[in-house]
Amino acid sequence: MKRDKGRYRQELRRVEASRAVYLEKILGERGPLRRGSFVTLRRKCGKPNCRCAAGEGHPAQYLSVKEGGRTRLVYVSGAQADRVAEEARRYRRFRQARATLAKLGRRSLAAIDGLGQAMETTEGLPGRKGEGGRPRRKPPRKKG
């Protein structure tokens, strides 16, 4: 059963409005992006009398990056931590907006396809039942 053409048009308008929002998010990004996740790990320094030997450990910031199928931790100094963390957050938001835009693109195409199917007609074609019977066949060609 074909859905109403109006519903497909409404869906297409909704999807395209959402796409415009996410496209603006992507186009509005100005700052540098840093691939990876900013993490804080607690490590033990190895000194037997240090408070970290019995407790939580010393906090250290790292950028976790996938390279060649392996995860690599890159140490980030305290002076760079805020900048790197913000760049990693911007990268994550950028990639999420891209993924949503791709998903909305698929929904847009599905709505366009549905609208096209809802608009298709077979009325008035010769050869259909109720439209003048069967189409005539060509006589076979004579050999020779």
Short mmCIF file of C-alpha atoms in Angstrom, two decimals:
data_model
loop_
_atom_site.label_atom_id
_atom_site.label_comp_id
_atom_site.label_asym_id
_atom_site.label_seq_id
_atom_site.Cartn_x
_atom_site.Cartn_y
_atom_site.Cartn_z
CA MET A 1 0.00 0.00 0.00
CA LYS A 2 1.37 3.39 -0.98
CA ARG A 3 1.48 6.11 1.63
CA ASP A 4 -0.01 9.51 1.05
CA LYS A 5 2.15 11.85 -1.06
CA GLY A 6 1.63 14.61 1.49
CA ARG A 7 3.25 12.53 4.24
CA TYR A 8 6.35 11.97 2.12
CA ARG A 9 6.56 15.67 1.37
CA GLN A 10 6.25 16.53 5.08
CA GLU A 11 8.92 13.98 5.99
CA LEU A 12 11.23 15.36 3.32
CA ARG A 13 10.75 18.93 4.58
CA ARG A 14 11.44 17.85 8.19
CA VAL A 15 14.57 15.91 7.23
CA GLU A 16 15.92 18.71 5.07
CA ALA A 17 15.36 21.25 7.87
CA SER A 18 17.33 19.01 10.24
CA ARG A 19 20.05 18.55 7.63
CA ALA A 20 20.38 22.34 7.36
CA VAL A 21 20.94 22.57 11.13
CA TYR A 22 23.70 19.94 11.12
CA LEU A 23 25.29 21.38 8.00
CA GLU A 24 25.53 24.75 9.77
CA LYS A 25 27.20 23.04 12.73
CA ILE A 26 29.83 21.60 10.42
CA LEU A 27 30.32 24.82 8.45
CA GLY A 28 30.42 26.86 11.66
CA GLU A 29 33.38 24.97 13.09
CA ARG A 30 36.40 27.26 12.98
CA GLY A 31 38.91 25.92 15.46
CA PRO A 32 41.47 23.17 15.04
CA LEU A 33 40.25 19.60 15.52
CA ARG A 34 42.30 16.88 17.19
CA ARG A 35 41.51 13.23 16.45
CA GLY A 36 41.44 11.08 19.56
CA SER A 37 40.05 11.06 23.07
CA PHE A 38 41.44 13.12 25.92
CA VAL A 39 41.77 10.94 29.03
CA THR A 40 43.13 11.27 32.54
CA LEU A 41 44.80 8.18 33.95
CA ARG A 42 46.13 7.61 37.44
CA ARG A 43 49.58 6.04 37.48
CA LYS A 44 51.88 4.87 40.22
CA CYS A 45 55.34 6.37 40.15
CA GLY A 46 57.11 3.35 41.68
CA LYS A 47 58.53 5.02 44.79
CA PRO A 48 57.79 2.78 47.78
CA ASN A 49 57.12 5.66 50.23
CA CYS A 50 54.95 7.76 47.87
CA ARG A 51 51.25 8.19 48.63
CA CYS A 52 50.41 6.66 45.23
CA ALA A 53 51.76 3.23 46.31
CA ALA A 54 48.73 2.72 48.59
CA GLY A 55 46.27 5.12 46.98
CA GLU A 56 44.85 6.28 43.71
CA GLY A 57 47.99 7.25 41.84
CA HIS A 58 49.21 10.44 40.20
CA PRO A 59 46.88 11.95 37.58
CA ALA A 60 48.33 12.30 34.09
CA GLN A 61 46.60 13.46 30.89
CA TYR A 62 46.88 11.58 27.60
CA LEU A 63 45.47 11.73 24.12
CA SER A 64 44.28 8.26 23.10
CA VAL A 65 44.66 7.82 19.32
CA LYS A 66 44.10 4.80 17.05
CA GLU A 67 46.99 4.30 14.61
CA GLY A 68 47.27 1.26 12.40
CA GLY A 69 44.67 -0.67 14.38
CA ARG A 70 46.42 -0.06 17.70
CA THR A 71 45.63 2.43 20.44
CA ARG A 72 48.45 4.78 21.28
CA LEU A 73 48.57 7.03 24.35
CA VAL A 74 50.35 10.35 23.85
CA TYR A 75 51.29 12.24 27.01
CA VAL A 76 49.88 15.77 27.23
CA SER A 77 51.61 18.23 29.53
CA GLY A 78 49.59 20.28 31.99
CA ALA A 79 50.18 23.47 29.96
CA GLN A 80 48.62 21.90 26.86
CA ALA A 81 45.86 19.92 28.56
CA ASP A 82 43.02 22.47 28.24
CA ARG A 83 43.75 23.21 24.58
CA VAL A 84 44.09 19.53 23.58
CA ALA A 85 40.93 18.58 25.51
CA GLU A 86 38.92 21.30 23.72
CA GLU A 87 40.29 20.29 20.30
CA ALA A 88 39.36 16.65 20.97
CA ARG A 89 35.83 17.71 22.06
CA ARG A 90 35.43 19.76 18.86
CA TYR A 91 36.58 16.79 16.77
CA ARG A 92 34.06 14.50 18.46
CA ARG A 93 31.21 17.02 17.91
CA PHE A 94 32.26 17.44 14.28
CA ARG A 95 32.26 13.68 13.66
CA GLN A 96 28.89 13.26 15.42
CA ALA A 97 27.37 16.01 13.26
CA ARG A 98 28.81 14.31 10.17
CA ALA A 99 27.33 10.94 11.16
CA THR A 100 23.92 12.51 11.80
CA LEU A 101 24.10 14.32 8.47
CA ALA A 102 24.82 11.03 6.69
CA LYS A 103 21.88 9.34 8.46
CA LEU A 104 19.57 12.22 7.54
CA GLY A 105 20.76 11.96 3.94
CA ARG A 106 19.65 8.34 3.83
CA ARG A 107 16.26 9.30 5.30
CA SER A 108 15.94 12.07 2.72
CA LEU A 109 16.59 9.63 -0.13
CA ALA A 110 14.07 7.16 1.33
CA ALA A 111 11.42 9.91 1.47
CA ILE A 112 12.22 10.94 -2.12
CA ASP A 113 11.94 7.31 -3.27
CA GLY A 114 8.63 6.91 -1.41
CA LEU A 115 7.28 10.10 -2.92
CA GLY A 116 8.28 8.92 -6.38
CA GLN A 117 6.53 5.60 -5.86
CA ALA A 118 3.43 7.31 -4.49
CA MET A 119 3.32 9.55 -7.57
CA GLU A 120 3.73 6.69 -10.06
CA THR A 121 0.70 5.79 -12.12
CA THR A 122 -0.21 3.00 -14.50
CA GLU A 123 -3.49 4.50 -15.61
CA GLY A 124 -4.16 5.07 -19.27
CA LEU A 125 -1.59 2.67 -20.67
CA PRO A 126 -2.67 0.42 -23.52
CA GLY A 127 -2.49 -3.28 -22.83
CA ARG A 128 -3.70 -3.18 -19.25
CA LYS A 129 -6.84 -5.00 -18.24
CA GLY A 130 -9.77 -2.69 -18.61
CA GLU A 131 -7.82 -0.51 -21.02
CA GLY A 132 -8.64 -2.15 -24.31
CA GLY A 133 -7.47 -5.74 -23.82
CA ARG A 134 -4.13 -7.28 -24.65
CA PRO A 135 -1.58 -5.58 -26.87
CA ARG A 136 -1.28 -7.01 -30.37
CA ARG A 137 1.66 -9.20 -31.19
CA LYS A 138 3.68 -8.69 -34.32
CA PRO A 139 3.31 -11.48 -36.87
CA PRO A 140 6.39 -13.73 -37.17
CA ARG A 141 8.93 -12.73 -39.83
CA LYS A 142 9.14 -14.83 -42.98
CA LYS A 143 12.47 -16.51 -43.61
CA GLY A 144 14.15 -16.07 -46.95
#
